[in-house]
Amino acid sequence: MSGSVTSGSTTRSRSTRSSATSGTAIARKAVLYAVLAALAAVFSIPMLWLVSTSLKAQGQVFAYPPVWIPNPVRWANYLEAMDRAPLLVWLANTAMITILAMTGTLLSSSLVAFGFARLRFPGRRLLFYLLLSTMMLPDVVTLVPQFVLFRSLGWVDTFAPLVVPAFLGGGAFNVFLVRQFYLTIPRDFDEAARLDGASNLRIWWHIMLPLSRPVLVAVGIFSFVYHWNDFLLPLIYLQSEGNKTLALGLRAFISPTDASWNISMAASMFLVVPVLIVFFVAQRQFIRGVVMTGISGR
């Protein structure tokens, strides 16, 4: 009798502790989700203001208190933006430069990373550390020698200075990310392929690239955002109106005598929306790729 009573009280105490633990976990999750929702709301304010301003009349842009919902909604702002400047031409230029540069970055960074991760040669670690050390150099340090080189090649006012360098290394940070991911792939795949007579290039193309899709998506998004939003390099190398990119061309909407912020925000939507679409489509692969690069530290 006493044993059954003891067993029942033990069961009830365990149930009570389990309920308390479950309640604590739910409370923690609720607090976490509330904090995340609040942060998401704060970070979305600039984007919401951009969309709202792009649909306002000019008189509502600086109204106080702020007008969040335009009244009336002016879709004509987008048509006026396209009338003021060749936005579609600039959009096509930006897309061409970004796609070509992103392709070059993916190919070159993955190939260089394959050499550092899979091949054994004298000075491999020293070269890798030397490559990583280039990340400490500010980009502006190399602007003058690059401009002198590209001008001597006759590449000024062409897309070449914005595209060709991407095929010649891919950047130290991108190489680092891909190399770290390659280190997580078992070498058994390489050895099996070599037994079948595969060369290093074939192993890279047929084995490593298909297995490294998550990190390639991450590198691709980094490259896409960088080249899509790049302002400095197009400012230096692109001179004619027909060769401008969107980031460079948006300056045309703001002048000392005319600052139509509603039209400027409408034009800015052409620059912002493609980046949002790319990220939301590939966000799962992007997060997985970034996480997987930290698994191996060899």
PDB file of C-alpha atoms in Angstrom:
ATOM      1  CA  MET A   1       0.000   0.000   0.000  1.00  0.00           C
ATOM      2  CA  SER A   2       2.736   2.398   0.986  1.00  0.00           C
ATOM      3  CA  GLY A   3       4.660   1.449  -2.146  1.00  0.00           C
ATOM      4  CA  SER A   4       1.739   2.356  -4.403  1.00  0.00           C
ATOM      5  CA  VAL A   5       1.284   5.677  -2.598  1.00  0.00           C
ATOM      6  CA  THR A   6       4.979   6.460  -2.980  1.00  0.00           C
ATOM      7  CA  SER A   7       4.862   5.525  -6.658  1.00  0.00           C
ATOM      8  CA  GLY A   8       1.818   7.740  -7.223  1.00  0.00           C
ATOM      9  CA  SER A   9       3.387  10.736  -5.488  1.00  0.00           C
ATOM     10  CA  THR A  10       6.587  10.263  -7.491  1.00  0.00           C
ATOM     11  CA  THR A  11       4.607  10.175 -10.721  1.00  0.00           C
ATOM     12  CA  ARG A  12       2.717  13.338  -9.765  1.00  0.00           C
ATOM     13  CA  SER A  13       5.939  15.165  -8.859  1.00  0.00           C
ATOM     14  CA  ARG A  14       7.507  14.170 -12.163  1.00  0.00           C
ATOM     15  CA  SER A  15       4.397  15.353 -13.994  1.00  0.00           C
ATOM     16  CA  THR A  16       4.513  18.658 -12.101  1.00  0.00           C
ATOM     17  CA  ARG A  17       8.195  19.166 -12.933  1.00  0.00           C
ATOM     18  CA  SER A  18       7.541  18.276 -16.574  1.00  0.00           C
ATOM     19  CA  SER A  19       4.666  20.771 -16.750  1.00  0.00           C
ATOM     20  CA  ALA A  20       6.805  23.478 -15.142  1.00  0.00           C
ATOM     21  CA  THR A  21       9.663  22.785 -17.552  1.00  0.00           C
ATOM     22  CA  SER A  22       7.283  22.831 -20.499  1.00  0.00           C
ATOM     23  CA  GLY A  23       5.745  26.099 -19.313  1.00  0.00           C
ATOM     24  CA  THR A  24       9.188  27.675 -18.907  1.00  0.00           C
ATOM     25  CA  ALA A  25      10.203  26.577 -22.406  1.00  0.00           C
ATOM     26  CA  ILE A  26       7.020  28.033 -23.882  1.00  0.00           C
ATOM     27  CA  ALA A  27       7.572  31.309 -22.025  1.00  0.00           C
ATOM     28  CA  ARG A  28      11.156  31.525 -23.280  1.00  0.00           C
ATOM     29  CA  LYS A  29      10.048  30.889 -26.853  1.00  0.00           C
ATOM     30  CA  ALA A  30       7.307  33.487 -26.543  1.00  0.00           C
ATOM     31  CA  VAL A  31       9.798  36.090 -25.300  1.00  0.00           C
ATOM     32  CA  LEU A  32      12.274  35.150 -28.038  1.00  0.00           C
ATOM     33  CA  TYR A  33       9.653  35.421 -30.775  1.00  0.00           C
ATOM     34  CA  ALA A  34       8.434  38.736 -29.366  1.00  0.00           C
ATOM     35  CA  VAL A  35      11.977  40.150 -29.415  1.00  0.00           C
ATOM     36  CA  LEU A  36      12.572  38.864 -32.952  1.00  0.00           C
ATOM     37  CA  ALA A  37       9.263  40.333 -34.124  1.00  0.00           C
ATOM     38  CA  ALA A  38      10.141  43.694 -32.571  1.00  0.00           C
ATOM     39  CA  LEU A  39      13.580  43.708 -34.210  1.00  0.00           C
ATOM     40  CA  ALA A  40      12.075  42.703 -37.555  1.00  0.00           C
ATOM     41  CA  ALA A  41       9.586  45.562 -37.283  1.00  0.00           C
ATOM     42  CA  VAL A  42      12.353  48.061 -36.496  1.00  0.00           C
ATOM     43  CA  PHE A  43      14.568  46.918 -39.364  1.00  0.00           C
ATOM     44  CA  SER A  44      11.645  46.941 -41.806  1.00  0.00           C
ATOM     45  CA  ILE A  45      10.838  50.617 -41.127  1.00  0.00           C
ATOM     46  CA  PRO A  46      13.280  52.007 -43.763  1.00  0.00           C
ATOM     47  CA  MET A  47      11.891  49.645 -46.403  1.00  0.00           C
ATOM     48  CA  LEU A  48       8.301  50.536 -45.544  1.00  0.00           C
ATOM     49  CA  TRP A  49       9.172  54.239 -45.687  1.00  0.00           C
ATOM     50  CA  LEU A  50      10.810  53.742 -49.089  1.00  0.00           C
ATOM     51  CA  VAL A  51       7.698  52.060 -50.487  1.00  0.00           C
ATOM     52  CA  SER A  52       5.407  54.631 -48.896  1.00  0.00           C
ATOM     53  CA  THR A  53       7.404  57.616 -50.179  1.00  0.00           C
ATOM     54  CA  SER A  54       7.547  56.190 -53.695  1.00  0.00           C
ATOM     55  CA  LEU A  55       3.742  56.396 -53.824  1.00  0.00           C
ATOM     56  CA  LYS A  56       3.291  59.853 -52.259  1.00  0.00           C
ATOM     57  CA  ALA A  57       2.788  63.290 -53.694  1.00  0.00           C
ATOM     58  CA  GLN A  58       5.797  65.545 -53.153  1.00  0.00           C
ATOM     59  CA  GLY A  59       3.918  67.599 -50.553  1.00  0.00           C
ATOM     60  CA  GLN A  60       3.405  64.549 -48.303  1.00  0.00           C
ATOM     61  CA  VAL A  61       7.076  63.510 -48.180  1.00  0.00           C
ATOM     62  CA  PHE A  62       8.064  65.874 -45.359  1.00  0.00           C
ATOM     63  CA  ALA A  63       4.618  66.264 -43.801  1.00  0.00           C
ATOM     64  CA  TYR A  64       4.412  66.270 -40.007  1.00  0.00           C
ATOM     65  CA  PRO A  65       3.168  64.078 -38.474  1.00  0.00           C
ATOM     66  CA  PRO A  66       4.582  61.604 -41.033  1.00  0.00           C
ATOM     67  CA  VAL A  67       2.166  60.155 -43.571  1.00  0.00           C
ATOM     68  CA  TRP A  68       2.666  56.386 -43.806  1.00  0.00           C
ATOM     69  CA  ILE A  69      -0.274  55.581 -46.065  1.00  0.00           C
ATOM     70  CA  PRO A  70      -0.214  57.766 -49.191  1.00  0.00           C
ATOM     71  CA  ASN A  71      -3.437  59.551 -50.015  1.00  0.00           C
ATOM     72  CA  PRO A  72      -3.851  59.536 -52.924  1.00  0.00           C
ATOM     73  CA  VAL A  73      -1.628  56.677 -54.085  1.00  0.00           C
ATOM     74  CA  ARG A  74       0.498  57.966 -56.985  1.00  0.00           C
ATOM     75  CA  TRP A  75       1.528  55.049 -59.213  1.00  0.00           C
ATOM     76  CA  ALA A  76       2.411  57.707 -61.764  1.00  0.00           C
ATOM     77  CA  ASN A  77       5.635  58.342 -59.819  1.00  0.00           C
ATOM     78  CA  TYR A  78       7.103  55.199 -61.377  1.00  0.00           C
ATOM     79  CA  LEU A  79       6.154  56.284 -64.891  1.00  0.00           C
ATOM     80  CA  GLU A  80       7.612  59.729 -64.259  1.00  0.00           C
ATOM     81  CA  ALA A  81      10.847  58.167 -63.017  1.00  0.00           C
ATOM     82  CA  MET A  82      11.143  56.152 -66.233  1.00  0.00           C
ATOM     83  CA  ASP A  83      10.411  59.288 -68.269  1.00  0.00           C
ATOM     84  CA  ARG A  84      13.135  61.299 -66.534  1.00  0.00           C
ATOM     85  CA  ALA A  85      15.917  58.750 -67.027  1.00  0.00           C
ATOM     86  CA  PRO A  86      16.572  55.524 -69.011  1.00  0.00           C
ATOM     87  CA  LEU A  87      15.929  53.304 -65.993  1.00  0.00           C
ATOM     88  CA  LEU A  88      15.318  50.170 -68.057  1.00  0.00           C
ATOM     89  CA  VAL A  89      18.650  50.620 -69.858  1.00  0.00           C
ATOM     90  CA  TRP A  90      20.437  51.094 -66.544  1.00  0.00           C
ATOM     91  CA  LEU A  91      18.592  48.070 -65.155  1.00  0.00           C
ATOM     92  CA  ALA A  92      19.772  45.938 -68.089  1.00  0.00           C
ATOM     93  CA  ASN A  93      23.357  47.176 -67.649  1.00  0.00           C
ATOM     94  CA  THR A  94      23.285  46.403 -63.938  1.00  0.00           C
ATOM     95  CA  ALA A  95      21.851  42.936 -64.536  1.00  0.00           C
ATOM     96  CA  MET A  96      24.470  42.125 -67.184  1.00  0.00           C
ATOM     97  CA  ILE A  97      27.397  43.285 -65.044  1.00  0.00           C
ATOM     98  CA  THR A  98      26.063  41.517 -61.953  1.00  0.00           C
ATOM     99  CA  ILE A  99      25.369  38.185 -63.661  1.00  0.00           C
ATOM    100  CA  LEU A 100      28.739  38.089 -65.423  1.00  0.00           C
ATOM    101  CA  ALA A 101      30.664  39.132 -62.310  1.00  0.00           C
ATOM    102  CA  MET A 102      28.757  36.666 -60.131  1.00  0.00           C
ATOM    103  CA  THR A 103      29.484  33.845 -62.591  1.00  0.00           C
ATOM    104  CA  GLY A 104      33.170  34.719 -62.595  1.00  0.00           C
ATOM    105  CA  THR A 105      33.257  34.906 -58.810  1.00  0.00           C
ATOM    106  CA  LEU A 106      31.637  31.484 -58.404  1.00  0.00           C
ATOM    107  CA  LEU A 107      33.921  29.770 -60.913  1.00  0.00           C
ATOM    108  CA  SER A 108      37.200  31.341 -59.831  1.00  0.00           C
ATOM    109  CA  SER A 109      36.648  31.255 -56.063  1.00  0.00           C
ATOM    110  CA  SER A 110      35.524  27.617 -56.122  1.00  0.00           C
ATOM    111  CA  LEU A 111      38.491  26.597 -58.292  1.00  0.00           C
ATOM    112  CA  VAL A 112      41.033  28.414 -56.103  1.00  0.00           C
ATOM    113  CA  ALA A 113      39.373  27.000 -52.974  1.00  0.00           C
ATOM    114  CA  PHE A 114      39.628  23.495 -54.448  1.00  0.00           C
ATOM    115  CA  GLY A 115      43.367  23.928 -54.821  1.00  0.00           C
ATOM    116  CA  PHE A 116      43.787  25.040 -51.201  1.00  0.00           C
ATOM    117  CA  ALA A 117      41.446  22.382 -49.795  1.00  0.00           C
ATOM    118  CA  ARG A 118      42.364  19.312 -51.840  1.00  0.00           C
ATOM    119  CA  LEU A 119      45.811  19.687 -53.417  1.00  0.00           C
ATOM    120  CA  ARG A 120      49.110  19.268 -51.594  1.00  0.00           C
ATOM    121  CA  PHE A 121      51.973  21.493 -52.759  1.00  0.00           C
ATOM    122  CA  PRO A 122      54.865  23.353 -51.093  1.00  0.00           C
ATOM    123  CA  GLY A 123      53.887  26.677 -49.540  1.00  0.00           C
ATOM    124  CA  ARG A 124      50.154  25.951 -49.653  1.00  0.00           C
ATOM    125  CA  ARG A 125      49.452  27.301 -46.163  1.00  0.00           C
ATOM    126  CA  LEU A 126      51.682  30.316 -46.674  1.00  0.00           C
ATOM    127  CA  LEU A 127      49.873  31.228 -49.898  1.00  0.00           C
ATOM    128  CA  PHE A 128      46.504  30.768 -48.216  1.00  0.00           C
ATOM    129  CA  TYR A 129      47.450  33.044 -45.314  1.00  0.00           C
ATOM    130  CA  LEU A 130      48.847  35.560 -47.787  1.00  0.00           C
ATOM    131  CA  LEU A 131      45.527  35.485 -49.635  1.00  0.00           C
ATOM    132  CA  LEU A 132      43.600  36.049 -46.405  1.00  0.00           C
ATOM    133  CA  SER A 133      45.874  38.952 -45.496  1.00  0.00           C
ATOM    134  CA  THR A 134      44.637  40.845 -48.554  1.00  0.00           C
ATOM    135  CA  MET A 135      41.291  41.280 -46.777  1.00  0.00           C
ATOM    136  CA  MET A 136      43.017  43.751 -44.454  1.00  0.00           C
ATOM    137  CA  LEU A 137      43.783  46.085 -47.369  1.00  0.00           C
ATOM    138  CA  PRO A 138      41.121  48.768 -47.955  1.00  0.00           C
ATOM    139  CA  ASP A 139      39.683  48.646 -51.469  1.00  0.00           C
ATOM    140  CA  VAL A 140      40.632  52.270 -52.109  1.00  0.00           C
ATOM    141  CA  VAL A 141      44.340  51.387 -51.840  1.00  0.00           C
ATOM    142  CA  THR A 142      44.211  49.551 -55.170  1.00  0.00           C
ATOM    143  CA  LEU A 143      41.961  51.990 -57.040  1.00  0.00           C
ATOM    144  CA  VAL A 144      44.740  54.091 -58.596  1.00  0.00           C
ATOM    145  CA  PRO A 145      46.921  51.215 -59.900  1.00  0.00           C
ATOM    146  CA  GLN A 146      43.818  49.437 -61.176  1.00  0.00           C
ATOM    147  CA  PHE A 147      42.656  52.538 -63.021  1.00  0.00           C
ATOM    148  CA  VAL A 148      46.093  53.043 -64.605  1.00  0.00           C
ATOM    149  CA  LEU A 149      46.121  49.409 -65.741  1.00  0.00           C
ATOM    150  CA  PHE A 150      42.596  49.401 -67.156  1.00  0.00           C
ATOM    151  CA  ARG A 151      43.103  52.744 -68.881  1.00  0.00           C
ATOM    152  CA  SER A 152      46.226  51.404 -70.598  1.00  0.00           C
ATOM    153  CA  LEU A 153      44.137  48.447 -71.793  1.00  0.00           C
ATOM    154  CA  GLY A 154      41.474  50.792 -73.183  1.00  0.00           C
ATOM    155  CA  TRP A 155      38.798  49.484 -70.840  1.00  0.00           C
ATOM    156  CA  VAL A 156      37.553  52.830 -69.492  1.00  0.00           C
ATOM    157  CA  ASP A 157      33.831  53.366 -70.217  1.00  0.00           C
ATOM    158  CA  THR A 158      33.338  49.628 -70.770  1.00  0.00           C
ATOM    159  CA  PHE A 159      32.016  46.871 -68.534  1.00  0.00           C
ATOM    160  CA  ALA A 160      35.348  44.995 -68.566  1.00  0.00           C
ATOM    161  CA  PRO A 161      36.855  46.562 -65.383  1.00  0.00           C
ATOM    162  CA  LEU A 162      33.721  45.561 -63.489  1.00  0.00           C
ATOM    163  CA  VAL A 163      33.557  41.993 -64.810  1.00  0.00           C
ATOM    164  CA  VAL A 164      36.988  40.627 -65.757  1.00  0.00           C
ATOM    165  CA  PRO A 165      38.570  40.818 -62.245  1.00  0.00           C
ATOM    166  CA  ALA A 166      35.827  38.503 -60.950  1.00  0.00           C
ATOM    167  CA  PHE A 167      37.193  35.732 -63.199  1.00  0.00           C
ATOM    168  CA  LEU A 168      40.716  36.119 -61.781  1.00  0.00           C
ATOM    169  CA  GLY A 169      40.389  34.907 -58.199  1.00  0.00           C
ATOM    170  CA  GLY A 170      36.925  35.629 -56.838  1.00  0.00           C
ATOM    171  CA  GLY A 171      38.055  37.476 -53.705  1.00  0.00           C
ATOM    172  CA  ALA A 172      39.768  36.222 -50.549  1.00  0.00           C
ATOM    173  CA  PHE A 173      36.594  36.082 -48.452  1.00  0.00           C
ATOM    174  CA  ASN A 174      34.738  33.987 -51.016  1.00  0.00           C
ATOM    175  CA  VAL A 175      37.707  31.629 -51.404  1.00  0.00           C
ATOM    176  CA  PHE A 176      37.814  31.230 -47.622  1.00  0.00           C
ATOM    177  CA  LEU A 177      34.099  30.369 -47.423  1.00  0.00           C
ATOM    178  CA  VAL A 178      34.254  27.775 -50.198  1.00  0.00           C
ATOM    179  CA  ARG A 179      37.480  26.225 -48.878  1.00  0.00           C
ATOM    180  CA  GLN A 180      35.954  25.770 -45.430  1.00  0.00           C
ATOM    181  CA  PHE A 181      32.989  24.011 -47.007  1.00  0.00           C
ATOM    182  CA  TYR A 182      35.220  21.767 -49.125  1.00  0.00           C
ATOM    183  CA  LEU A 183      36.989  20.621 -45.952  1.00  0.00           C
ATOM    184  CA  THR A 184      33.693  19.116 -44.733  1.00  0.00           C
ATOM    185  CA  ILE A 185      33.403  16.867 -47.814  1.00  0.00           C
ATOM    186  CA  PRO A 186      34.980  13.403 -47.235  1.00  0.00           C
ATOM    187  CA  ARG A 187      38.070  12.657 -49.297  1.00  0.00           C
ATOM    188  CA  ASP A 188      36.625   9.244 -50.164  1.00  0.00           C
ATOM    189  CA  PHE A 189      34.840  10.898 -53.089  1.00  0.00           C
ATOM    190  CA  ASP A 190      38.145  12.169 -54.471  1.00  0.00           C
ATOM    191  CA  GLU A 191      39.904   8.833 -54.054  1.00  0.00           C
ATOM    192  CA  ALA A 192      37.081   6.913 -55.712  1.00  0.00           C
ATOM    193  CA  ALA A 193      37.098   9.320 -58.649  1.00  0.00           C
ATOM    194  CA  ARG A 194      40.883   9.067 -59.036  1.00  0.00           C
ATOM    195  CA  LEU A 195      40.619   5.276 -59.127  1.00  0.00           C
ATOM    196  CA  ASP A 196      38.323   5.770 -62.122  1.00  0.00           C
ATOM    197  CA  GLY A 197      40.958   7.958 -63.781  1.00  0.00           C
ATOM    198  CA  ALA A 198      39.406  11.363 -63.053  1.00  0.00           C
ATOM    199  CA  SER A 199      41.667  14.413 -63.168  1.00  0.00           C
ATOM    200  CA  ASN A 200      41.633  17.204 -60.595  1.00  0.00           C
ATOM    201  CA  LEU A 201      39.535  19.414 -62.868  1.00  0.00           C
ATOM    202  CA  ARG A 202      37.018  16.635 -63.391  1.00  0.00           C
ATOM    203  CA  ILE A 203      36.802  15.999 -59.639  1.00  0.00           C
ATOM    204  CA  TRP A 204      36.211  19.707 -59.079  1.00  0.00           C
ATOM    205  CA  TRP A 205      33.561  19.983 -61.788  1.00  0.00           C
ATOM    206  CA  HIS A 206      31.660  16.703 -61.335  1.00  0.00           C
ATOM    207  CA  ILE A 207      32.017  16.077 -57.586  1.00  0.00           C
ATOM    208  CA  MET A 208      32.915  19.174 -55.602  1.00  0.00           C
ATOM    209  CA  LEU A 209      30.686  21.701 -57.354  1.00  0.00           C
ATOM    210  CA  PRO A 210      27.450  19.632 -57.151  1.00  0.00           C
ATOM    211  CA  LEU A 211      28.089  18.903 -53.453  1.00  0.00           C
ATOM    212  CA  SER A 212      28.851  22.525 -52.603  1.00  0.00           C
ATOM    213  CA  ARG A 213      25.584  24.064 -53.748  1.00  0.00           C
ATOM    214  CA  PRO A 214      24.746  25.686 -50.362  1.00  0.00           C
ATOM    215  CA  VAL A 215      28.034  27.582 -50.082  1.00  0.00           C
ATOM    216  CA  LEU A 216      27.929  28.544 -53.759  1.00  0.00           C
ATOM    217  CA  VAL A 217      24.475  30.031 -53.191  1.00  0.00           C
ATOM    218  CA  ALA A 218      25.857  32.013 -50.242  1.00  0.00           C
ATOM    219  CA  VAL A 219      28.822  33.274 -52.270  1.00  0.00           C
ATOM    220  CA  GLY A 220      26.508  34.021 -55.190  1.00  0.00           C
ATOM    221  CA  ILE A 221      24.231  36.163 -53.013  1.00  0.00           C
ATOM    222  CA  PHE A 222      27.184  38.042 -51.522  1.00  0.00           C
ATOM    223  CA  SER A 223      28.511  38.689 -55.025  1.00  0.00           C
ATOM    224  CA  PHE A 224      25.083  39.642 -56.374  1.00  0.00           C
ATOM    225  CA  VAL A 225      24.419  42.203 -53.648  1.00  0.00           C
ATOM    226  CA  TYR A 226      27.922  43.678 -53.927  1.00  0.00           C
ATOM    227  CA  HIS A 227      27.914  44.155 -57.700  1.00  0.00           C
ATOM    228  CA  TRP A 228      24.237  45.132 -57.908  1.00  0.00           C
ATOM    229  CA  ASN A 229      24.668  47.944 -55.371  1.00  0.00           C
ATOM    230  CA  ASP A 230      28.207  48.952 -56.362  1.00  0.00           C
ATOM    231  CA  PHE A 231      28.512  52.698 -56.850  1.00  0.00           C
ATOM    232  CA  LEU A 232      32.219  53.524 -56.633  1.00  0.00           C
ATOM    233  CA  LEU A 233      33.617  51.397 -59.476  1.00  0.00           C
ATOM    234  CA  PRO A 234      30.896  52.362 -61.996  1.00  0.00           C
ATOM    235  CA  LEU A 235      31.495  55.996 -61.007  1.00  0.00           C
ATOM    236  CA  ILE A 236      35.191  55.631 -61.874  1.00  0.00           C
ATOM    237  CA  TYR A 237      34.966  53.608 -65.089  1.00  0.00           C
ATOM    238  CA  LEU A 238      31.550  54.288 -66.675  1.00  0.00           C
ATOM    239  CA  GLN A 239      31.201  57.705 -68.294  1.00  0.00           C
ATOM    240  CA  SER A 240      28.579  57.604 -71.042  1.00  0.00           C
ATOM    241  CA  GLU A 241      24.889  57.790 -70.174  1.00  0.00           C
ATOM    242  CA  GLY A 242      24.064  54.512 -71.911  1.00  0.00           C
ATOM    243  CA  ASN A 243      26.625  52.547 -69.880  1.00  0.00           C
ATOM    244  CA  LYS A 244      25.547  53.656 -66.408  1.00  0.00           C
ATOM    245  CA  THR A 245      24.232  51.300 -63.761  1.00  0.00           C
ATOM    246  CA  LEU A 246      21.196  51.897 -61.564  1.00  0.00           C
ATOM    247  CA  ALA A 247      23.217  52.787 -58.464  1.00  0.00           C
ATOM    248  CA  LEU A 248      25.156  55.373 -60.457  1.00  0.00           C
ATOM    249  CA  GLY A 249      22.183  56.705 -62.409  1.00  0.00           C
ATOM    250  CA  LEU A 250      20.066  57.435 -59.332  1.00  0.00           C
ATOM    251  CA  ARG A 251      22.121  60.587 -58.789  1.00  0.00           C
ATOM    252  CA  ALA A 252      20.238  62.111 -61.736  1.00  0.00           C
ATOM    253  CA  PHE A 253      17.085  62.414 -59.612  1.00  0.00           C
ATOM    254  CA  ILE A 254      18.658  64.690 -56.988  1.00  0.00           C
ATOM    255  CA  SER A 255      20.115  68.069 -57.907  1.00  0.00           C
ATOM    256  CA  PRO A 256      20.683  71.404 -56.101  1.00  0.00           C
ATOM    257  CA  THR A 257      17.627  72.882 -57.829  1.00  0.00           C
ATOM    258  CA  ASP A 258      15.284  69.877 -57.838  1.00  0.00           C
ATOM    259  CA  ALA A 259      14.933  67.205 -55.162  1.00  0.00           C
ATOM    260  CA  SER A 260      11.839  65.168 -56.029  1.00  0.00           C
ATOM    261  CA  TRP A 261      12.198  62.602 -53.284  1.00  0.00           C
ATOM    262  CA  ASN A 262       9.038  60.730 -54.228  1.00  0.00           C
ATOM    263  CA  ILE A 263      10.331  60.208 -57.772  1.00  0.00           C
ATOM    264  CA  SER A 264      13.773  59.306 -56.425  1.00  0.00           C
ATOM    265  CA  MET A 265      12.283  56.681 -54.116  1.00  0.00           C
ATOM    266  CA  ALA A 266      10.254  55.250 -56.991  1.00  0.00           C
ATOM    267  CA  ALA A 267      13.453  54.906 -59.027  1.00  0.00           C
ATOM    268  CA  SER A 268      15.209  53.347 -56.020  1.00  0.00           C
ATOM    269  CA  MET A 269      12.632  50.565 -55.963  1.00  0.00           C
ATOM    270  CA  PHE A 270      14.140  49.277 -59.224  1.00  0.00           C
ATOM    271  CA  LEU A 271      17.398  48.830 -57.316  1.00  0.00           C
ATOM    272  CA  VAL A 272      15.990  47.346 -54.105  1.00  0.00           C
ATOM    273  CA  VAL A 273      13.321  44.885 -55.263  1.00  0.00           C
ATOM    274  CA  PRO A 274      15.594  42.481 -57.235  1.00  0.00           C
ATOM    275  CA  VAL A 275      17.878  42.066 -54.207  1.00  0.00           C
ATOM    276  CA  LEU A 276      14.907  41.217 -51.979  1.00  0.00           C
ATOM    277  CA  ILE A 277      13.583  38.698 -54.497  1.00  0.00           C
ATOM    278  CA  VAL A 278      16.951  36.946 -54.829  1.00  0.00           C
ATOM    279  CA  PHE A 279      17.413  36.723 -51.062  1.00  0.00           C
ATOM    280  CA  PHE A 280      13.917  35.430 -50.295  1.00  0.00           C
ATOM    281  CA  VAL A 281      14.151  32.798 -53.038  1.00  0.00           C
ATOM    282  CA  ALA A 282      17.560  31.519 -51.898  1.00  0.00           C
ATOM    283  CA  GLN A 283      17.515  32.297 -48.173  1.00  0.00           C
ATOM    284  CA  ARG A 284      17.384  28.662 -47.003  1.00  0.00           C
ATOM    285  CA  GLN A 285      20.386  27.628 -49.090  1.00  0.00           C
ATOM    286  CA  PHE A 286      22.158  30.854 -48.119  1.00  0.00           C
ATOM    287  CA  ILE A 287      21.822  30.236 -44.375  1.00  0.00           C
ATOM    288  CA  ARG A 288      22.818  26.594 -44.754  1.00  0.00           C
ATOM    289  CA  GLY A 289      25.899  27.544 -46.750  1.00  0.00           C
ATOM    290  CA  VAL A 290      27.056  30.113 -44.194  1.00  0.00           C
ATOM    291  CA  VAL A 291      26.499  27.679 -41.300  1.00  0.00           C
ATOM    292  CA  MET A 292      28.259  24.771 -43.012  1.00  0.00           C
ATOM    293  CA  THR A 293      31.420  26.803 -43.646  1.00  0.00           C
ATOM    294  CA  GLY A 294      32.046  26.940 -39.906  1.00  0.00           C
ATOM    295  CA  ILE A 295      31.903  23.189 -39.266  1.00  0.00           C
ATOM    296  CA  SER A 296      35.515  22.501 -40.160  1.00  0.00           C
ATOM    297  CA  GLY A 297      38.384  24.659 -38.999  1.00  0.00           C
ATOM    298  CA  ARG A 298      41.275  22.678 -40.443  1.00  0.00           C
TER     299      ARG A 298
END
